[in-house]
Tab-separated table of C-alpha atoms in Angstrom:
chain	number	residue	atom	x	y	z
A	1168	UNK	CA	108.153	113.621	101.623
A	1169	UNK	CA	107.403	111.619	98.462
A	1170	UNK	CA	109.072	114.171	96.389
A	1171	UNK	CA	112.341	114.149	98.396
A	1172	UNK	CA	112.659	110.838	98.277
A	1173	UNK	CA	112.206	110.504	94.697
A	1174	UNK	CA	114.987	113.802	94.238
A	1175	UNK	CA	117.503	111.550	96.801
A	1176	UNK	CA	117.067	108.387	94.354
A	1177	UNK	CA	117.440	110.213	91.025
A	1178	UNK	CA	120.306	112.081	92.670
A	1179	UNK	CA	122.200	108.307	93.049
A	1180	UNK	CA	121.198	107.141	89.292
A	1181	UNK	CA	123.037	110.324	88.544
A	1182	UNK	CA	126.084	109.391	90.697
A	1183	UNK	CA	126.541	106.342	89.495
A	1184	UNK	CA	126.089	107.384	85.907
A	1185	UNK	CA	128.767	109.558	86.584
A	1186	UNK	CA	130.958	107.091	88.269
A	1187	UNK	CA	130.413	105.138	84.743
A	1188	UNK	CA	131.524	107.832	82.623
A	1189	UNK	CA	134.472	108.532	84.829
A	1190	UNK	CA	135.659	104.949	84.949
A	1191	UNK	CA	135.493	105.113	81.080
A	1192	UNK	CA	137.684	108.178	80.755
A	1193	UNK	CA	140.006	106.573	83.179
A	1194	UNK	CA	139.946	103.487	81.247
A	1195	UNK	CA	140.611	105.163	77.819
A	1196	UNK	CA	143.300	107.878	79.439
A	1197	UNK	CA	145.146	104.588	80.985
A	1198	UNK	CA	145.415	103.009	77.330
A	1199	UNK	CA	146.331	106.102	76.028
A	1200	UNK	CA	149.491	107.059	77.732
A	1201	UNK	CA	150.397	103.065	77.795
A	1202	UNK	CA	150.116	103.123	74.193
A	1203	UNK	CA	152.407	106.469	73.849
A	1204	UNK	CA	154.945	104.814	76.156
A	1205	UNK	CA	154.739	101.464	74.200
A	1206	UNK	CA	155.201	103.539	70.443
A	1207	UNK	CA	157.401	106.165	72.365
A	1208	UNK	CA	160.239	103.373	73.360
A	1209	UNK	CA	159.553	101.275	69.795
A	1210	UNK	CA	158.328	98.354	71.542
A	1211	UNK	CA	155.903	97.505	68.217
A	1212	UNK	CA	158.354	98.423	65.207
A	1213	UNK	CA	159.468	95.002	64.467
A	1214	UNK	CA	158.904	95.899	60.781
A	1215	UNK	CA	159.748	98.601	58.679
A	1216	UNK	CA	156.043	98.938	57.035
A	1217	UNK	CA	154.178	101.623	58.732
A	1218	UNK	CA	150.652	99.376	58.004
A	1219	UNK	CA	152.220	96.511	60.522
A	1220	UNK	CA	153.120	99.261	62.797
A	1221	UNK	CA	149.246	100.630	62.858
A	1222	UNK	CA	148.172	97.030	63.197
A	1223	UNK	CA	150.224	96.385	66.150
A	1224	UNK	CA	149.294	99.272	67.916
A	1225	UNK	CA	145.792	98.899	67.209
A	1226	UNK	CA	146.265	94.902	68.478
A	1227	UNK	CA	148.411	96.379	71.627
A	1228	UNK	CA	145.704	99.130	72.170
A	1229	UNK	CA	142.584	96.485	72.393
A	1230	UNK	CA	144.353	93.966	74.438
A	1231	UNK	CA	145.094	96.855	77.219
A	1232	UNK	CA	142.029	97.862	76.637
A	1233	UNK	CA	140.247	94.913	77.876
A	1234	UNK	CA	142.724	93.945	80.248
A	1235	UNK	CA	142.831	97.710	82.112
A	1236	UNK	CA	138.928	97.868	81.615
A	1237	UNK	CA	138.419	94.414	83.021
A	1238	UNK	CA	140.705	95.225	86.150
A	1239	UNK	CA	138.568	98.685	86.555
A	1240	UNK	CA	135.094	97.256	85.924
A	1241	UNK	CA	135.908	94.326	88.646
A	1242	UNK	CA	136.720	97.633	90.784
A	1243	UNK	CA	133.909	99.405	90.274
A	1244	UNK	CA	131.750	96.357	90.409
A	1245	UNK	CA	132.932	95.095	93.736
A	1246	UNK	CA	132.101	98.924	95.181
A	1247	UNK	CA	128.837	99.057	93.810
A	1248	UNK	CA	128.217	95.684	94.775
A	1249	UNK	CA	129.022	95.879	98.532
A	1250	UNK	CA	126.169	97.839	99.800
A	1251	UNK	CA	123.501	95.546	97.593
A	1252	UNK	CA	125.572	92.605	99.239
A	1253	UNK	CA	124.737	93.777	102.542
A	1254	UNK	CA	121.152	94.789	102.020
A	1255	UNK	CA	120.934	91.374	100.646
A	1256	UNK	CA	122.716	89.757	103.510
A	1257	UNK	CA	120.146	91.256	106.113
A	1258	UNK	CA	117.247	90.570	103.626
A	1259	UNK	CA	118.033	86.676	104.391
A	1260	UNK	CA	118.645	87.066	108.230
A	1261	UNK	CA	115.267	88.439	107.777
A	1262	UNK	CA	113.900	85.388	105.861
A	1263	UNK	CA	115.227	83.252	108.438
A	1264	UNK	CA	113.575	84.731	111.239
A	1265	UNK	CA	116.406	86.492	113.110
A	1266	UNK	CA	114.361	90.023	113.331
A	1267	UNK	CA	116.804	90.913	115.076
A	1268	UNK	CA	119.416	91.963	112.450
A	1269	UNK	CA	120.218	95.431	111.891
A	1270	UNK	CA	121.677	97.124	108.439
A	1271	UNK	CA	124.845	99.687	108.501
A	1272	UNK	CA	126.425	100.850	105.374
A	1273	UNK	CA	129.109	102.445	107.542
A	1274	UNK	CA	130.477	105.555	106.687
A	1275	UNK	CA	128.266	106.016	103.766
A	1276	UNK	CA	125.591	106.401	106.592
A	1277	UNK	CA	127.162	109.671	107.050
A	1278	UNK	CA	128.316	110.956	103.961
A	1279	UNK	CA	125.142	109.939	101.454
A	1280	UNK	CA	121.279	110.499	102.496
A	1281	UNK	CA	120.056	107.826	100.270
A	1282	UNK	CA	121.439	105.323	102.003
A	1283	UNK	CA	121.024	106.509	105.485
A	1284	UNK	CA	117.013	106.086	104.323
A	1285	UNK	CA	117.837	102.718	103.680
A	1286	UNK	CA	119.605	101.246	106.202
A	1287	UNK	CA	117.140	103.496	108.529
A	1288	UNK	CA	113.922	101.992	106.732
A	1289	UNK	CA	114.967	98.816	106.852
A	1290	UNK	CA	115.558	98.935	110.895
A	1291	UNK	CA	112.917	99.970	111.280
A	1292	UNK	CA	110.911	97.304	109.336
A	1293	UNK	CA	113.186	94.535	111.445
A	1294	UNK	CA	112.400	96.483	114.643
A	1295	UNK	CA	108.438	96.181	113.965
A	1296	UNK	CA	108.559	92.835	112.763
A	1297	UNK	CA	110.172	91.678	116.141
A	1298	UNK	CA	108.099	93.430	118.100
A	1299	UNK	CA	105.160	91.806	116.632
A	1300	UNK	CA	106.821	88.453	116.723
A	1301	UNK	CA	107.229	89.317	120.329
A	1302	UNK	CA	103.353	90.489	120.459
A	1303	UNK	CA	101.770	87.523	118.348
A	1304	UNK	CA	103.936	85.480	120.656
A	1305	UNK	CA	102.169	86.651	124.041
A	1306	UNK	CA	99.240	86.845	122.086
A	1307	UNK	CA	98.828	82.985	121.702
A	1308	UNK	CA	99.980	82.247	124.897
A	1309	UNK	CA	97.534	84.917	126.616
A	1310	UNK	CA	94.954	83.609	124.338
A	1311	UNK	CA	95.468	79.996	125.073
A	1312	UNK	CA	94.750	80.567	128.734
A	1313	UNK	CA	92.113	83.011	128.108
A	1314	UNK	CA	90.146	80.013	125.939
A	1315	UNK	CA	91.236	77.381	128.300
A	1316	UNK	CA	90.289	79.255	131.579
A	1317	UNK	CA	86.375	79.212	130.805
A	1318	UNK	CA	86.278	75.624	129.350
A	1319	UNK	CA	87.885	74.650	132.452
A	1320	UNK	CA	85.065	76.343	134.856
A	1321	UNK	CA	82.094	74.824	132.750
A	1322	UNK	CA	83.083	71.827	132.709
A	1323	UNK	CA	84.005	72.410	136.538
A	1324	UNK	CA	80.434	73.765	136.788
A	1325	UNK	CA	79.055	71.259	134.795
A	1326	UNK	CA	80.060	68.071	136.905
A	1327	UNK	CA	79.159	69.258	140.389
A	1328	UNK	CA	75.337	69.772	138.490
A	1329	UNK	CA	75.116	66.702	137.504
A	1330	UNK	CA	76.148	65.180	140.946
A	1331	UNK	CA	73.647	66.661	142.127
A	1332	UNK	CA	72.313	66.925	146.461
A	1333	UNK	CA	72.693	71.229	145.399
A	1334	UNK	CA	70.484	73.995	146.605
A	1335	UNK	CA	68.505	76.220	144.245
A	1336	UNK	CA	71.177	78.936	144.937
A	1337	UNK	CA	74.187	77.197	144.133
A	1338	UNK	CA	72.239	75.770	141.067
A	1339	UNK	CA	71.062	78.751	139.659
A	1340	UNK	CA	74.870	80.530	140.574
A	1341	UNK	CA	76.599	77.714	138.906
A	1342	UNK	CA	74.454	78.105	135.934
A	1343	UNK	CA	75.389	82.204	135.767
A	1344	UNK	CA	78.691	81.135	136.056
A	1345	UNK	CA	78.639	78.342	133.039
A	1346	UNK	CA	76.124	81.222	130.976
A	1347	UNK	CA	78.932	83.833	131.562
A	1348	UNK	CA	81.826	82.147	130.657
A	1349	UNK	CA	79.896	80.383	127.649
A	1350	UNK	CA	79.409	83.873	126.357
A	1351	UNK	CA	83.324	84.856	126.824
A	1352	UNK	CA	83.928	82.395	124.889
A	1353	UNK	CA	81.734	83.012	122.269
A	1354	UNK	CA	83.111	86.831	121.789
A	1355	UNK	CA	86.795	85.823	122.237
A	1356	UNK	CA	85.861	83.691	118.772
A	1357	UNK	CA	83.210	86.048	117.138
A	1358	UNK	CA	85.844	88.453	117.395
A	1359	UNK	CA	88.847	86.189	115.619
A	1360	UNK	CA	86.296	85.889	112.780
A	1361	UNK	CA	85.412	88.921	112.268
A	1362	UNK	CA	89.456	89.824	112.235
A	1363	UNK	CA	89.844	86.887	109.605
A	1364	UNK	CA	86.241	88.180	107.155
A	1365	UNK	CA	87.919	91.759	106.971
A	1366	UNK	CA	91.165	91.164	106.722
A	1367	UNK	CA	90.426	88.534	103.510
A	1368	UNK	CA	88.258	91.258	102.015
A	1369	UNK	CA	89.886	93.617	99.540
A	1370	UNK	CA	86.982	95.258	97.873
A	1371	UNK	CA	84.533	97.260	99.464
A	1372	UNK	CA	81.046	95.884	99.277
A	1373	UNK	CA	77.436	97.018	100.316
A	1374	UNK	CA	77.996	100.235	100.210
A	1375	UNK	CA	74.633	102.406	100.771
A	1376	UNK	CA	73.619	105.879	102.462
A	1377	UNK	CA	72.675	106.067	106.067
A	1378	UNK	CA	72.710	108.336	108.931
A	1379	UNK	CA	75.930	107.749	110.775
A	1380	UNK	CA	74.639	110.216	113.547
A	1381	UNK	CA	71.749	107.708	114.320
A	1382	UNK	CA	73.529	104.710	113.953
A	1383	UNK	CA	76.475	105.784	116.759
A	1384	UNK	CA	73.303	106.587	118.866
A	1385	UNK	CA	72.463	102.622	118.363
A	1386	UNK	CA	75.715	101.562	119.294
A	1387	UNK	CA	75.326	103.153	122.551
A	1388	UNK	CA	72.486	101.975	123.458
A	1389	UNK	CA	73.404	98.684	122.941
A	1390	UNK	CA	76.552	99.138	125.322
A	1391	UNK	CA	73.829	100.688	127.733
A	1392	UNK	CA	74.220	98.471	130.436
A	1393	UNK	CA	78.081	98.252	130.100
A	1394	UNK	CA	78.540	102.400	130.847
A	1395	UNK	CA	75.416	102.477	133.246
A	1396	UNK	CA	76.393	100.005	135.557
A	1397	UNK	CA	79.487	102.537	135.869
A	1398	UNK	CA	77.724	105.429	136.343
A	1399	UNK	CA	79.304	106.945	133.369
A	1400	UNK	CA	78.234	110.392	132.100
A	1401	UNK	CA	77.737	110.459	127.951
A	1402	UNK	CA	77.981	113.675	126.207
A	1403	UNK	CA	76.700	113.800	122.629
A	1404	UNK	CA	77.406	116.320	120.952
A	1405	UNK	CA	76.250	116.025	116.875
A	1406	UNK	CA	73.959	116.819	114.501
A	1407	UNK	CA	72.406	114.415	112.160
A	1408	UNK	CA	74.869	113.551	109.375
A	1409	UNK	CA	74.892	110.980	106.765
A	1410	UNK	CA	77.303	109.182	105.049
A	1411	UNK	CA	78.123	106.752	101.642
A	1412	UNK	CA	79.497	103.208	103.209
A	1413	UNK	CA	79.188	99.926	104.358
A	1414	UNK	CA	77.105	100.173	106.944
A	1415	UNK	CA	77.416	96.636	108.796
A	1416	UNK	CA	81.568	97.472	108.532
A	1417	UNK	CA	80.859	100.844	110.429
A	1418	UNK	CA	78.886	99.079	113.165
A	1419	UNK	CA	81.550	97.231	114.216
A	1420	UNK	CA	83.525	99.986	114.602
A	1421	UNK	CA	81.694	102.141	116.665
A	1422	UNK	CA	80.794	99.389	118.676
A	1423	UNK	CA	84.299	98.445	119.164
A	1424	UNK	CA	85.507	102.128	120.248
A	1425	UNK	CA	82.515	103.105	122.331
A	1426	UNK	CA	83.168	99.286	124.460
A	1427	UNK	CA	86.982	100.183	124.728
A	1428	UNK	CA	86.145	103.775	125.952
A	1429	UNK	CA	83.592	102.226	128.707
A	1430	UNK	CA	86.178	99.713	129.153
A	1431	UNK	CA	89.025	101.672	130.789
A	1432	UNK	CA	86.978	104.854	131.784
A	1433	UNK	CA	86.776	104.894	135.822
A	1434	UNK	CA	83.510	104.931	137.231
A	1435	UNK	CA	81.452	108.073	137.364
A	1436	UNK	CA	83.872	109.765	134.806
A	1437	UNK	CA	82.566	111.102	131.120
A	1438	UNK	CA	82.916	109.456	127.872
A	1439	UNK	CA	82.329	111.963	125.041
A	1440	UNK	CA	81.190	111.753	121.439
A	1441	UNK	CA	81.587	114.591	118.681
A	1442	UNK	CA	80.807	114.450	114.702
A	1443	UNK	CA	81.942	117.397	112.244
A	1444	UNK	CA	82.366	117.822	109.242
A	1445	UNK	CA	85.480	119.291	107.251
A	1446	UNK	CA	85.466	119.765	103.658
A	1447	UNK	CA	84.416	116.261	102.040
A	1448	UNK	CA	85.206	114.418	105.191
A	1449	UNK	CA	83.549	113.802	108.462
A	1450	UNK	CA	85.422	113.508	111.686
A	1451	UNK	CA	84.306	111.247	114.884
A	1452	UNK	CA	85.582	111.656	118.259
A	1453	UNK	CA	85.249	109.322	120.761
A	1454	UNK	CA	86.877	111.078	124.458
A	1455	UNK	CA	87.218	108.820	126.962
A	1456	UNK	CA	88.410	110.438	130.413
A	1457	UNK	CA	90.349	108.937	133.698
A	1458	UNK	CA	92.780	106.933	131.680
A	1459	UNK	CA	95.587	107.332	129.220
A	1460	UNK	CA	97.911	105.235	126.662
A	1461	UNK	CA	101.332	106.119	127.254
A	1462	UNK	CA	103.325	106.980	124.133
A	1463	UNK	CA	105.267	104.234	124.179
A	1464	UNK	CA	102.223	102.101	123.106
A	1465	UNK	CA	100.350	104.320	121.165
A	1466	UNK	CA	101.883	103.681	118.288
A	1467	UNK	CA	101.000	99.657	118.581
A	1468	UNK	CA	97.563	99.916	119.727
A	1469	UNK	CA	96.161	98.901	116.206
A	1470	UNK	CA	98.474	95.886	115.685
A	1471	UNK	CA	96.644	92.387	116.413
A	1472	UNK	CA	97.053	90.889	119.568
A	1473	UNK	CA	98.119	94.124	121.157
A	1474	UNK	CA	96.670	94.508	124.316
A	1475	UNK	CA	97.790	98.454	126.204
A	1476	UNK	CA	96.274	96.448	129.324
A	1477	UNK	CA	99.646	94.696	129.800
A	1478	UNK	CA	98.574	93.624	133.225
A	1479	UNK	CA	95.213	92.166	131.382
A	1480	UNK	CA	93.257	92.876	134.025
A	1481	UNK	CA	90.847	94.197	131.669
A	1482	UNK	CA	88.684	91.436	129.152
A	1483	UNK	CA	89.663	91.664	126.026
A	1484	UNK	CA	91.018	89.813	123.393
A	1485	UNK	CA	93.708	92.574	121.639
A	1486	UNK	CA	91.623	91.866	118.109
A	1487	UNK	CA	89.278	94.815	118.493
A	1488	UNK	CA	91.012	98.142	117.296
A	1489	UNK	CA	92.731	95.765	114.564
A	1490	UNK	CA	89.758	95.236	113.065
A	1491	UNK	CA	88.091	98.802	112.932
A	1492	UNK	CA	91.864	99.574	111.526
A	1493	UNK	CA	91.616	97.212	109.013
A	1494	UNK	CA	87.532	98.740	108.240
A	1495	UNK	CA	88.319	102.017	108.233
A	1496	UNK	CA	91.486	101.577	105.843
A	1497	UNK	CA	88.910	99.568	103.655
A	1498	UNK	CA	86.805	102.657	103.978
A	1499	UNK	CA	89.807	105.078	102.522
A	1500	UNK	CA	89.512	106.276	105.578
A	1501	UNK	CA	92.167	107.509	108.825
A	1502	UNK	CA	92.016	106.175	112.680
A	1503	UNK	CA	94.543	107.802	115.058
A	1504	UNK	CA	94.744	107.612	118.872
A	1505	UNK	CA	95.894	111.037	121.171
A	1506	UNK	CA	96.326	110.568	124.965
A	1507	UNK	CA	97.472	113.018	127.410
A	1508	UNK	CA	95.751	114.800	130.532
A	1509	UNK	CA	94.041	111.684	131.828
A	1510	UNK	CA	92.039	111.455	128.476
A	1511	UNK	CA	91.975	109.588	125.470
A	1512	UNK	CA	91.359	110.653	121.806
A	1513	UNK	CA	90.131	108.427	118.993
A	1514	UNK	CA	89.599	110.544	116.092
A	1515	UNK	CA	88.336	108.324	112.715
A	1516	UNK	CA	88.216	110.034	109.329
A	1517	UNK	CA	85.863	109.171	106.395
A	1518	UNK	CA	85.126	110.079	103.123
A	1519	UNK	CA	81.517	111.440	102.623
C-alpha cells in the first residue's frame, strides 16, 4: 500500500515536471514566431547596419520573452496553486474547530488518483476528529454525573449518620452504600491516571522475562468474584509461555480485557482464554460469549471516552481499552476486536 502510494506521488512530480518543460517550449515557440512576424514585416530595421538590427531583435526577443513568460507562469501558477489553496483553506476550517469541513478537488477527483487520496484522507481525518469531539464531548458530560452521582449519596449517607436515632441495619447499609460508592470513585480516577502515566510515556521501561501464561491466570483470579457471582464458565486453554516486557504494563491489560469480557457476558455463559504462538509472536484471545459490538462501533472501541454501552447501563468509565491500546502499541505490539455470532474476539499481538 506504501509502495503505491509512493508510485502515485512520484507519478505527480513527474507531471508537473512535465507541465514545466511544456510551458517552456510554449514560452520559447510563442517568442519565436512573434519575433519572425516582427523581422518578417521590418518592424526593427530602423537602420541600415545589420549589428543594430541583431540588437533590436535580441532587445525585442527578451522583452517578449519576459512579458509572454510572465503571462504563462501567472497561468500555470494560479493552476497549480488552486488545489494547495483549497487544501489550505480546509486545513484552517480545521484549526478553527469546524470538523465539519469536507475537501473536493472537483473533477480532478475523477480524473487523477493522487488527489482523490487526498481529498479522501483528509475526510476522513475531519470525520474522526468530529466524531471524537462529539465522543470527548459526552464523555465529560457522562463523566461529570458519573463523579457527581456518588459524592452526592455519601454525603447523603453521611448526614442521616450523623443525625443519628438509626438502627444497626440501616447503619451498617448506609455504610455499604458510602464504602461502595467511595470505591467507584476511586476507580473512575485510578483509571484517568493510569490513561494520563501511559499516554506521557514514550519509552518502554522495566522490561524483564516472565511467564505471561501465569500471570493471565492471576488476573483471573483477582476478577474471581466478579465472573463467579455470574456463574460464568472459564475455559483456559494454554500452555505455559513466557515473554520479554513490562510486566506491570501487561497487568493492566489483561485485567482490563478479562473485567470487560465478565462485564457484558450474560450470566451462566462462557468466557474463553487461548495463548499460541506464531513465529516470533504470541497471540492472546480473550472470547467472551452472549454479547456482540456491532460494526458500526467496532472501529471506535479503543478511542478514550468511548463507551459501546451507549445506554451506560453498564459501570465503566470508557478509559479502559484506551489504555491497554496505548500499552500494547508501547509494546510494538497489535489489539483488534472481532464480533459476530453472539461472541466477541479480542485478539492482542506481542513480540516475544
Amino acid at each position: 500500500m506504501d509502495r503505491e502510494k509512493g508510485k502515485k506521488r512520484i507519478h505527480l512530480t513527474f507531471l508537473l515536471a512535465v507541465g514545466v518543460f511544456l510551458t517552456v517550449i510554449v514560452v520559447f515557440a510563442i517568442i519565436f514566431a512573434i519575433c519572425r512576424l516582427i523581422l518578417k514585416i521590418n518592424i526593427i530595421q530602423l537602420y541600415d547596419s545589420e549589428v543594430i538590427d541583431a540588437k533590436a531583435a535580441i532587445a525585442v526577443f527578451i522583452i517578449a520573452s519576459i512579458i509572454v513568460g510572465y503571462g504563462l507562469s501567472l497561468l500555470f501558477s494560479k493552476l497549480l496553486m488552486n488545489p494547495i489553496n483549497k487544501v489550505v483553506n480546509a486545513m484552517q476550517e480545521l484549526a478553527k474547530g469546524n470538523f465539519k469541513e469536507r475537501l473536493s478537488f472537483g473533477s480532478l477527483d475523477k480524473h487523477s488518483d493522487i488527489f482523490h487520496d487526498v481529498s479522501d484522507s483528509f475526510n476522513k481525518m475531519a470525520s474522526e476528529l468530529e466524531h471524537t469531539e462529539t465522543i470527548s464531548s459526552d464523555f465529560m458530560n457522562n463523566f461529570s454525573h458519573e463523579f457527581k452521582t456518588p459524592i452526592v449519596s455519601i454525603s447523603g449517607f453521611t448526614k442521616l449518620l450523623k443525625k443519628g436515632n438509626l438502627t444497626k441495619e440501616q447503619e451498617a447499609e448506609y455504610l455499604n452504600i458510602i464504602d461502595e460508592e467511595s470505591s467507584r470513585l476511586t476507580y473512575m480516577a485510578t483509571s484517568v491516571l493510569k490513561l494520563i502515566k501511559v499516554e506521557n510515556q514514550t519509552i518502554l521501561s522495566n522490561i524483564t522475562n516472565f511467564n505471561l501464561s501465569e500471570q493471565i491466570r492471576n488476573c483471573i483470579l483477582l476478577l474471581e468474584d466478579k465472573w463467579s457471582r455470574k456463574n460464568i464458565e472459564l475455559q483456559l486453554d494454554f500452555d505455559e509461555f513466557y515473554i520479554h516486557a513490562n510486566e506491570e504494563l501487561l497487568k493492566q491489560v489483561w485485567i482490563n480485557l478479562l473485567d470487560n469480557a465478565v462485564k457484558f457476558t450474560p450470566e451462566k455463559h462462557l468466557i474463553k482464554v487461548d495463548i499460541k504462538e506464531k513465529d516470533e509472536n504470541i497471540i492472546v484471545s480473550i472470547i467472551n460469549t452472549g454479547s456482540e459490538i456491532p460494526a458500526s462501533r467496532q472501529k471506535h472501541i479503543f478511542n478514550k471516552f468511548y463507551q459501546a454501552d451507549e445506554s451506560h447501563s453498564s459501570q465503566g468509565s470508557g478509559l479502559g481499552l484506551a489504555i491497554v491500546k496505548k500499552i500494547v502499541d508501547l509494546h510494538k505490539g497489535q489489539i483488534c476486536v472481532i464480533s459476530g455470532n453472539q461472541k466477541t474476539i479480542f485478539l492482542t499481538t506481542l513480540h516475544k
